XYZ file of C-alpha atoms in Angstrom:
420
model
C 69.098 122.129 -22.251
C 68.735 125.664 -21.603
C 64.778 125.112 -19.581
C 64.614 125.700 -16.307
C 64.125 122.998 -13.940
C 60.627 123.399 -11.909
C 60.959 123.450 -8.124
C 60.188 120.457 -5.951
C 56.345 119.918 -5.052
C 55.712 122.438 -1.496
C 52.634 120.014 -1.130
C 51.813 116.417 -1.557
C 47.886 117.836 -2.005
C 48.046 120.966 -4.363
C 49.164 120.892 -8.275
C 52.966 121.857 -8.469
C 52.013 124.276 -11.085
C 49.743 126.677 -11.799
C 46.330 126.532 -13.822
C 47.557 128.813 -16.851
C 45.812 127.229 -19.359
C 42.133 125.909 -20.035
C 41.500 122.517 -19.165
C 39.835 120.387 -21.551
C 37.145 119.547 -19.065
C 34.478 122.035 -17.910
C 34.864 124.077 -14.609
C 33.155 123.698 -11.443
C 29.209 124.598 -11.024
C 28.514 126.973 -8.622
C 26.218 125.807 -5.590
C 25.429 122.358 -5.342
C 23.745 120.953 -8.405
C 21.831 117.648 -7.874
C 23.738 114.792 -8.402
C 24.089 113.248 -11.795
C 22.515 109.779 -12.087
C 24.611 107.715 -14.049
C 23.222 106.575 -17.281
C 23.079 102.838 -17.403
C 22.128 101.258 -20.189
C 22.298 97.882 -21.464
C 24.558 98.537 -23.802
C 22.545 97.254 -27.021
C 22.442 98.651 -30.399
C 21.146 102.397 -30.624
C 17.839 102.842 -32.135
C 17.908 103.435 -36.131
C 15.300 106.213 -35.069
C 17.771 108.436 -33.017
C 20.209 109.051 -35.950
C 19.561 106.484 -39.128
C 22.115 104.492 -40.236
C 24.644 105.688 -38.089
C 27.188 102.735 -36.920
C 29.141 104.570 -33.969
C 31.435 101.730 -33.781
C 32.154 101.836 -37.493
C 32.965 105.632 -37.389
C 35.276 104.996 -34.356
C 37.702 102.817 -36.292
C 37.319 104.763 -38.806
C 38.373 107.930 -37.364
C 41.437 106.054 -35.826
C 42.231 104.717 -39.143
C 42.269 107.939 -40.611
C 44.226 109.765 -37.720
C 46.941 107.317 -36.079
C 48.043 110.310 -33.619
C 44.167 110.048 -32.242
C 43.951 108.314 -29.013
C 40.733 105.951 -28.227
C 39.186 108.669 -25.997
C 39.323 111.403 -28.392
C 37.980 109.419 -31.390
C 35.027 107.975 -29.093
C 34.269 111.366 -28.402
C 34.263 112.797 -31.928
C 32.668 109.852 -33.157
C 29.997 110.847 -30.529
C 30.250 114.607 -31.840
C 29.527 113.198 -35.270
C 26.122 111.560 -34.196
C 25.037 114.413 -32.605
C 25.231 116.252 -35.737
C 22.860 112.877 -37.349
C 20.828 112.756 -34.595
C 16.891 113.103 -35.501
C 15.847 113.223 -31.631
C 13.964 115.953 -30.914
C 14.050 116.529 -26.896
C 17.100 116.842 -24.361
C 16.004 113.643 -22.692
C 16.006 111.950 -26.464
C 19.710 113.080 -27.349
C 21.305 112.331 -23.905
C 19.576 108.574 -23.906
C 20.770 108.100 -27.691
C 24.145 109.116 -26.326
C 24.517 106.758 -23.179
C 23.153 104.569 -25.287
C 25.443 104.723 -28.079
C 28.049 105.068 -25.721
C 27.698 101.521 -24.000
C 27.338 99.895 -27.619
C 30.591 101.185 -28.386
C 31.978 100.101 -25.260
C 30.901 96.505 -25.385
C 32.577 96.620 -29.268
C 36.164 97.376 -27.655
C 38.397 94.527 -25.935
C 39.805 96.969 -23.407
C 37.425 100.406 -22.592
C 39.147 102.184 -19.782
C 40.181 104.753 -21.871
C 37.104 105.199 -23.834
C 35.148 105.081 -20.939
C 36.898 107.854 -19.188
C 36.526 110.382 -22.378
C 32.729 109.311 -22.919
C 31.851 109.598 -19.639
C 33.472 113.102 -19.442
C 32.259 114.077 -22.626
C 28.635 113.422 -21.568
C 28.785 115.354 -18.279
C 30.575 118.266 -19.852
C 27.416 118.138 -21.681
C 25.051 118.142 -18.716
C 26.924 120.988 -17.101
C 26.539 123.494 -20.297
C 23.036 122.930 -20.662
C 22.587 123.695 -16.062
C 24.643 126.978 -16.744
C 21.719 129.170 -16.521
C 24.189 132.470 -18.184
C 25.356 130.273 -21.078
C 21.511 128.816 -21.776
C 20.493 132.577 -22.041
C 20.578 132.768 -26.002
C 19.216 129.843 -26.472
C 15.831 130.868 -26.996
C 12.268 129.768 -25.884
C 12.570 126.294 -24.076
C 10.916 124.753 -27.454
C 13.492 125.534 -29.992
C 15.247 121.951 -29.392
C 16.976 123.488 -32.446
C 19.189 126.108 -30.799
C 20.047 123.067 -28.074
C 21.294 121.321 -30.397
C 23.274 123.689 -31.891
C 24.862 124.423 -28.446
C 25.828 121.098 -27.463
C 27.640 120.654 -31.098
C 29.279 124.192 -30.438
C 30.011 122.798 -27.314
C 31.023 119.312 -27.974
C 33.279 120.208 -30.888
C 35.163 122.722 -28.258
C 35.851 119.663 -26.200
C 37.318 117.567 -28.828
C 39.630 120.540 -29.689
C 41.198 121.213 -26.508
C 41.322 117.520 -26.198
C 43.648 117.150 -29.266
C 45.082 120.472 -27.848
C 45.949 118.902 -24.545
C 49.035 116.505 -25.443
C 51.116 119.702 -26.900
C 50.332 121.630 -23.686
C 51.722 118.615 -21.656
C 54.736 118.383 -23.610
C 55.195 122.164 -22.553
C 55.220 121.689 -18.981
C 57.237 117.702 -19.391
C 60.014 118.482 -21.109
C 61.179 120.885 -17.990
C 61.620 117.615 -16.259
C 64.208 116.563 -18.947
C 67.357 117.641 -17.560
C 71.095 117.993 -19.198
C 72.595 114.901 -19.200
C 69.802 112.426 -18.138
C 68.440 109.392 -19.773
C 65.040 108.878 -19.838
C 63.625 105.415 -19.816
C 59.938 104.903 -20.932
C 58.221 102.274 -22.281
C 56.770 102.326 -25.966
C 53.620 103.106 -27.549
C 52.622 106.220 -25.787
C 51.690 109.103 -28.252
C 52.122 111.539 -25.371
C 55.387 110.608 -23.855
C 56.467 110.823 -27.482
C 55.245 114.175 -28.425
C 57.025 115.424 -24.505
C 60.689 114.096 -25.786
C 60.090 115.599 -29.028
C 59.577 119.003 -27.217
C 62.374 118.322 -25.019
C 64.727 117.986 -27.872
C 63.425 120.512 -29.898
C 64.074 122.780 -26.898
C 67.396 122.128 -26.485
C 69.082 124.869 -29.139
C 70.588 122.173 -31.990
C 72.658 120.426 -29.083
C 70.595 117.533 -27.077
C 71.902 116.862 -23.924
C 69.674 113.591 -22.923
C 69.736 110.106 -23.745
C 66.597 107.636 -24.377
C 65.782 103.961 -23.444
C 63.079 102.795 -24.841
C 61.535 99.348 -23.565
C 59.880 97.657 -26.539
C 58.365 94.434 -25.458
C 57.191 91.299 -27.050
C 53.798 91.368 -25.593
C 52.975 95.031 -26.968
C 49.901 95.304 -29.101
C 51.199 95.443 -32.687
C 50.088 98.748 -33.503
C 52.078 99.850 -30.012
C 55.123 98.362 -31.105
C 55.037 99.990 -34.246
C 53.896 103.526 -32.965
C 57.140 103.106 -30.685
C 59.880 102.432 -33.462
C 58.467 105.069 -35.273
C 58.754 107.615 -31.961
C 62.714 106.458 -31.976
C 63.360 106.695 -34.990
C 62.042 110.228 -35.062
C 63.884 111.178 -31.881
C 67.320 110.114 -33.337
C 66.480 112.061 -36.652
C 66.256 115.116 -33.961
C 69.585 113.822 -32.548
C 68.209 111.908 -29.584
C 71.048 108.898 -29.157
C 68.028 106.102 -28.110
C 68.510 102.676 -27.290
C 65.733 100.356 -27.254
C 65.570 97.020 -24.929
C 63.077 94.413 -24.127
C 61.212 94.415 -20.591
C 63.616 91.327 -19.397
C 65.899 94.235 -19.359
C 64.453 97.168 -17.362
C 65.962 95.994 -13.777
C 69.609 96.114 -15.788
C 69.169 99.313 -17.461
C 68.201 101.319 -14.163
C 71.421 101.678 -13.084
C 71.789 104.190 -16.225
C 68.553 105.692 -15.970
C 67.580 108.995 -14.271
C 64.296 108.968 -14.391
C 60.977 107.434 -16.004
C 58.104 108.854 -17.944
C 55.508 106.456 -18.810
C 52.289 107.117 -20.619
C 48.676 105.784 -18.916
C 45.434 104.796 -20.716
C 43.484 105.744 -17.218
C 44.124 107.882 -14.204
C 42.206 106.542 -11.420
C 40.586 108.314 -8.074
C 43.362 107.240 -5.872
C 45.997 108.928 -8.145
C 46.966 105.406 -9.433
C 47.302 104.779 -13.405
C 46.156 101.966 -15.853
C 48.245 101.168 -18.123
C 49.777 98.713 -20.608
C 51.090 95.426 -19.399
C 54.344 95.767 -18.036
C 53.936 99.279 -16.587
C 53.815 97.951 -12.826
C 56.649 96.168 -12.820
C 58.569 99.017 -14.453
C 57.185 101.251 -11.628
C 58.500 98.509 -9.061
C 62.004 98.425 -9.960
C 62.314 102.404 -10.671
C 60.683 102.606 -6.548
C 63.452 100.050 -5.866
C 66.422 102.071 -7.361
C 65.286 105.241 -5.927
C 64.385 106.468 -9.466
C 61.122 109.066 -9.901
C 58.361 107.687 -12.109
C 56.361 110.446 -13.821
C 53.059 109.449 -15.746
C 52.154 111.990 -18.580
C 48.299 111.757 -19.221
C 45.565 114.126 -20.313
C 42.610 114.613 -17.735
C 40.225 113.700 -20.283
C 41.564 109.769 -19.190
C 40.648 110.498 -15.350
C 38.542 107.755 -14.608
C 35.951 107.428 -11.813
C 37.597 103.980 -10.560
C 39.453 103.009 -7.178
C 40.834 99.668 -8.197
C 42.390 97.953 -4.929
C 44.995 95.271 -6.835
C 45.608 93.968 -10.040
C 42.654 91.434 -9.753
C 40.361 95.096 -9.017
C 40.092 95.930 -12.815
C 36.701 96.336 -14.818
C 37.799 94.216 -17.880
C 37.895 90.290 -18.246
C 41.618 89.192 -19.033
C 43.511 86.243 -20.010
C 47.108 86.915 -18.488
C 47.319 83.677 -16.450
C 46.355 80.502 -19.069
C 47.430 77.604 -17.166
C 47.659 74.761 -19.333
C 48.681 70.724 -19.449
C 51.059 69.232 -21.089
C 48.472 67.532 -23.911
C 46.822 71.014 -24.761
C 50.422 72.286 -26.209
C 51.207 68.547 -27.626
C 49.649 69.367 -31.555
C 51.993 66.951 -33.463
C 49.534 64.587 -34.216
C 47.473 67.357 -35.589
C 44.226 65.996 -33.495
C 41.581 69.120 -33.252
C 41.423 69.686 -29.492
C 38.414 70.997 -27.844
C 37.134 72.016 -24.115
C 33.602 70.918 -22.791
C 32.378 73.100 -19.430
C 35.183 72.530 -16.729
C 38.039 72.616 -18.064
C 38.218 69.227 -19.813
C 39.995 68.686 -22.886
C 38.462 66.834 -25.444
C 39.857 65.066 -28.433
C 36.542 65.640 -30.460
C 37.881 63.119 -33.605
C 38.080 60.508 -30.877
C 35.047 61.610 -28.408
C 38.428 60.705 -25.652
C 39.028 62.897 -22.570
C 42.783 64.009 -23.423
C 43.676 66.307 -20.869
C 42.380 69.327 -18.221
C 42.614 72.815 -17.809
C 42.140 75.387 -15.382
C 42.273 79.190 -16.502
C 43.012 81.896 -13.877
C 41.524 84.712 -15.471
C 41.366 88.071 -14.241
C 37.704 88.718 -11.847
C 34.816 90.571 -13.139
C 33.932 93.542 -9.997
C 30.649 92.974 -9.780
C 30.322 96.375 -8.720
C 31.774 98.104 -11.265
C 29.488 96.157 -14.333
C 27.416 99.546 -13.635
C 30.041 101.370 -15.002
C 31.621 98.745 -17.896
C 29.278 96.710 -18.917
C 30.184 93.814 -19.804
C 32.286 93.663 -23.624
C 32.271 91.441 -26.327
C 35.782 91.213 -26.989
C 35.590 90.180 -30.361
C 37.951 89.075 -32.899
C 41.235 89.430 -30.664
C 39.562 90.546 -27.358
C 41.110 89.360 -24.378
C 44.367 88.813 -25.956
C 47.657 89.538 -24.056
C 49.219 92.156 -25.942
C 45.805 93.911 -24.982
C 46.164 93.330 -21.503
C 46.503 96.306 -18.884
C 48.037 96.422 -15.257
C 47.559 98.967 -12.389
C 50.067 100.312 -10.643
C 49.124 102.087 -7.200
C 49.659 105.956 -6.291
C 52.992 104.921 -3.659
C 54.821 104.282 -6.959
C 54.399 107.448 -8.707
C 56.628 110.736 -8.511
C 54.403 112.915 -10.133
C 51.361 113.297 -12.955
C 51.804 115.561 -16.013
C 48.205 116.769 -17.757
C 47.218 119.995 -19.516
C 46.326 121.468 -15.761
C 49.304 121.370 -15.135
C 51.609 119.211 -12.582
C 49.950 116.880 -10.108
C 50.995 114.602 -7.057
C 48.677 111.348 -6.786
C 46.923 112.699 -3.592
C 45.461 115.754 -5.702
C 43.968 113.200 -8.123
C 40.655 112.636 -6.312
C 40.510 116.686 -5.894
C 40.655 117.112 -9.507
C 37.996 114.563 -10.330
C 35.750 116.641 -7.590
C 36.458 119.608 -9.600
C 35.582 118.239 -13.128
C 32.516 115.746 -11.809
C 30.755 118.349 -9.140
């Protein structure tokens, strides 16, 4: 590849490259602005008064039904766009409670909200922070005419969705520098970002590509992952990308060919750590282990206003760890087995105790059920291809986003910058 290589990181606390595009999220206020309260809500169904028949959650699977490159953040946010423009409230105070409101519905609809959460969340305060800008409130008009508000935050909203969607290309821009001649990039699947930066990179390279691919697909991946990540390789070897594709078993074996990883994230937390699919920790162990770097690729609209201390720190109920007996697997004899409370395992034709178990399932925070409240998983919540792992700052090289390149440490300072 003809790209130039960027320069080693001068220091562990500034980005390694400069601000030369916007970012999707809004800039700092000037002065110290009051702190923003944040907008709990119980997380019920939104009033049919504030928009009628609007079903957010139904217009969030729709949109990702009708655009598979759309990631959950972006949809949540357009979806939230989209009642905005339905919306029949009438005062600020009315639009941004129909919104938090709306918001923690659609939250308690999804299995795993990290993701979501991060872009709504975002989306909201970017809101806040256009209508305290006294020079951009100036043309709005008498402080009646709720119409020319509303008008602004839909101008306004609709600009963040579209540097949103604009953010992955501008990532790709800056990643596929890191892709030098003659490496081999390992990543793991699924990841519409890492995709679109290895696309880039071999576009780049002037009809000759000089890198090699593993991709890790593993058993446990969401369907829909698994299937977003054969279609990624099979579009990089169209572009001439020789890719080889392995299951997680084999990621310690592979390193010994690999130069570096790239991994995707679904959040970017205030220490600088990620969360990401399951699988991603253990990938960043063994790279740490052979002295490989481990970039994350991410857009800032998934930097999420969590400082998870272990695995067992996370937001979300999962059910990685199902201990079970030997009678609860035993279903030869086609006897319907169920549980009452404790764990006991009940033969319910018979009304006979058949068995125990014990579930270690991943802790509720209780202080963080501010922030997530709690979800109704649903038809295939809390299953384990939906399961997520976090894997702490001391494991990761670098972080790629639209701003540009970070270390971990200049994670928190970026949040500052976005939140305050």
């Amino acid at each position: 590849m003809a790209e130039a290589t960027p320069s080693p990181p001068s220091s562990p606390s500034t980005p390694l490259t400069p601000d030369q595009e916007p970012s999707t999220t809004p800039p700092p206020l000037p002065g110290n602005p009051p702190a923003l309260r944040r907008m709990v809500t119980t997380g019920t169904a939104p009033r049919k008064d504030g928009a009628r028949n609007f079903d957010i959650v139904q217009t969030y699977r729709r949109l990702l039904h009708e655009d598979p490159d759309l990631t959950m953040p972006v949809a949540a946010i357009e979806s939230l766009v989209e009642l905005l423009s339905q919306s029949h409230a009438s005062t600020i105070s009315e639009t941004l409670d129909l919104l938090a409101t709306s918001t923690a519905y659609l939250k308690r609809a999804i299995p795993n909200p990290i993701s979501l959460s991060a872009g709504t969340d975002l989306f909201q305060r970017y809101l806040i922070t256009t209508l305290q800008r006294p020079t951009n409130n100036a043309h709005l008009g008498p402080s009646g005419d709720f119409r020319s508000i509303r008008n602004h935050l839909l101008s306004n909203g609709r600009l963040f969705v579209q540097r949103a969607k604009a953010s992955r290309e501008k990532i790709a821009s800056y990643g596929r520098h890191f892709v030098r001649d003659g490496a081999t990039v390992l990543t793991n699947g699924g990841s519409r970002v890492v995709g679109a930066l290895l696309k880039s990179a071999a576009d780049s390279s002037s009809g000759s590509v000089r890198f090699r691919v593993i991709y890790v697909l593993g058993g446990n991946q969401h369907p829909q992952e698994k299937t977003e990540g054969q279609a990624v390789v099979r579009e990089l070897r169209k572009k001439g990308v020789p890719v080889a594709t392995i299951p997680e078993s084999a990621v310690g074996y592979s390193l010994g060919k690999v130069d570096m990883v790239i991994v995707g994230a679904e959040g970017v937390v205030e220490n600088g750590g990620i969360i990401s699919r399951l699988g991603t920790y253990q990938i960043g162990l063994l790279a740490k282990a052979a002295g490989k770097p481990f970039y994350v690729v991410a857009e800032s609209h998934k930097f999420v206003r969590l400082y998870p201390l272990s695995q067992y720190d996370l937001p979300i109920e999962q059910k990685v760890i199902d201990f079970r007996t030997a009678s609860e697997d035993d279903d030869d004899d086609g006897v319907k087995k169920g549980e009452s409370d404790g764990g006991t395992v009940i033969d319910e034709a018979k009304g006979e105790v058949v068995g125990t178990r014990w579930e270690d399932k991943t802790p509720m925070v209780g202080d963080k059920t501010e922030y997530f409240d709690s979800v109704d998983a649903g038809e295939g919540g809390g299953a384990k291809e939906d399961a997520v792992d976090f894997t702490p700052p001391d494991l990761i090289s670098a972080l790629i986003t639209e701003s540009g390149v970070l270390t971990p440490s200049a994670v928190s300072e970026e949040l500052i910058k976005i939140w305050f």
